Amino acid sequence: MELVKGLTIYTYDEILEKVRGSYGRARGAEGRLQAVRDVIVSRTESVVKLSSLLEGLHSFYWRLVEVEFDRGEIEGAFKCVRKARFMVDKLWGRYRYIVMAAGGERGVVREGVGRMLSLVKKCRRGLLILKNLVVFLQGLPSINPEEPIVVVAGPPNVGKSTFVRSVSTAKPEVANYPFTTKQVTVGHRDYGVFKVQVIDTPGLLDRPVEEMNPIERRAAAALGELRGAVIFMLDPTRDSYMSLERQVKVAWGVKSLIGGKPLYVAVNKVDVADRLELGKALRIASELVEGGLASGFYTVKALDRDSASKILDDIVAKEFTSYFKV
Ligand SMILES: Nc1nc2c(ncn2[C@@H]2O[C@H](COP(=O)(O)OP(=O)(O)OP(=O)(O)O)[C@@H](O)[C@H]2O)c(=O)[nH]1
Ligand SMILES: [Mg+2]
C-alpha cells in the first residue's frame, strides 16, 4: 500500500552501528555527544512519521494489522520511542553542560552516550515490531475505501479467484483445493468514468469471527470494513468443499459481518452442475433473497469472462449508479 511507501524503521542494532560511525568521526567531547544525539534523533524520526501516518490508517487495514500484530505492542513501541527521544534530548543537554563545565572528560562523555543508548535499547523489541509492521503494510494491496468496491466472498474452492481473474486486472492463483487464496487481493475493472475495485478474499468456514483462523480473518476484515457490494459465491456441485446447507450458514455469517451492505448470491460452476444440483442451489438462492439476506441472485460460469463480467456489470449498474453520471 501507498501510505508507508519509502518509510524505513531502523532497529536498535542499525542505530547502534550508525552511532559508532558518527562517534568515531566526531571531534571533541561536545561533538561526540552531539553526534550520538543527532543519530538517535534522526534514525527514529521515521517512527514519529509512522505514528502520525497510522492515525489516518483505514479500519480495514487496521483489522488486517490486528490479525498479525498486537495493537497494544504497537502502541507500546511508539510510547517507548517517544520517551527515548525526549529523554535523549534532555540527557544531551545535561551532559553537554557537564562536559563544558568539567572540561570534557572522557568518562563523562562515555557515561552520557551509554545512557542515551540504553534508552534506545529499551525499545529494541518495539523497533523490531514497528519495522515488521512497515514491511507488512508495504506488502498490502492498495485499496481506496472511498472508491467503488465489490468484495467476492464465500466458502473455500467455490471459484472466487476464478471470478476475480475473469472480470478484473488481478490474476490471483486458482487451484482445485480449498484455501488456495490466503490474502486479500484487489483487481480493477474499468468503467470509463470510474473504476471498480474487485476484492478477492480467502474462503470462509461456517464459524463465528472469534473462532476464525488468521486466513479467514483477512476475509472478515474486507467484508466488515470495506463498504460497497458483496458477491457471495456458491458451489452447487456435489464435489463442493461444503454441503449447500453449510454454504448457507457461511452466507449468514457473511451477512452478520457486512450488516446493511448489499449482497448478491452467485451460483457458480453452472457448466458442470447437473439439473438436480442446480435446481437445489437456485431454490436456496431464492430463499436467501426472500429471507432478506440477498438483494438478488445469479447463475454464473466464473471461468468464462463474459458470464462473469455480465454479473459484475449488472451489480455495478445497480449499486454504483451515481458514479456513471459525470
Ligand atoms: N467447471 C468450472 N470450474 C470452475 C469454475 N469456476 C472455478 N472453477 C474451478 O474451481 C476450482 C477452485 O477455483 P478457485 O477460483 O481457486 O476457487 P476459490 O473460491 O478462489 O478457492 P479458495 O481461494 O481456495 O477459497 C478451480 O479448479 C477452478 O478451475 C466454473 O465456472 N466452472
Ligand atoms: Mg481463491
Short mmCIF file of C-alpha atoms in Angstrom, two decimals, residues 158-159 233-237 265-279 281-282 297-304 307-308 311:
data_model
loop_
_atom_site.label_atom_id
_atom_site.label_comp_id
_atom_site.label_asym_id
_atom_site.label_seq_id
_atom_site.Cartn_x
_atom_site.Cartn_y
_atom_site.Cartn_z
CA VAL A 158 -16.23 -22.17 -4.94
CA GLY A 159 -14.47 -20.15 -7.67
CA MET A 233 -20.43 -17.33 -4.36
CA LEU A 234 -21.86 -20.82 -4.00
CA ASP A 235 -20.67 -24.12 -5.43
CA PRO A 236 -23.74 -26.20 -6.29
CA THR A 237 -21.84 -29.31 -7.39
CA VAL A 265 -25.60 -14.63 -4.49
CA ALA A 266 -23.77 -16.11 -7.46
CA VAL A 267 -24.35 -19.81 -8.07
CA ASN A 268 -21.14 -20.81 -9.85
CA LYS A 269 -19.96 -23.74 -12.00
CA VAL A 270 -23.22 -23.95 -13.94
CA ASP A 271 -21.29 -25.66 -16.73
CA VAL A 272 -20.65 -28.74 -14.61
CA ALA A 273 -23.59 -28.73 -12.17
CA ASP A 274 -26.35 -31.17 -13.14
CA ARG A 275 -30.03 -30.23 -13.21
CA LEU A 276 -30.71 -31.52 -9.73
CA GLU A 277 -27.77 -29.73 -8.18
CA LEU A 278 -28.59 -26.52 -9.95
CA GLY A 279 -32.28 -26.74 -9.06
CA ALA A 281 -28.93 -24.29 -5.39
CA LEU A 282 -31.35 -21.94 -7.13
CA PHE A 297 -29.04 -13.96 -7.27
CA TYR A 298 -27.34 -15.06 -10.45
CA THR A 299 -26.02 -18.19 -12.08
CA VAL A 300 -22.50 -17.94 -13.43
CA LYS A 301 -19.61 -19.74 -15.01
CA ALA A 302 -16.75 -17.86 -13.39
CA LEU A 303 -14.29 -19.48 -15.80
CA ASP A 304 -16.00 -17.65 -18.63
CA SER A 307 -20.53 -14.83 -17.99
CA ALA A 308 -18.62 -13.38 -15.03
CA ILE A 311 -22.88 -10.28 -13.39
#
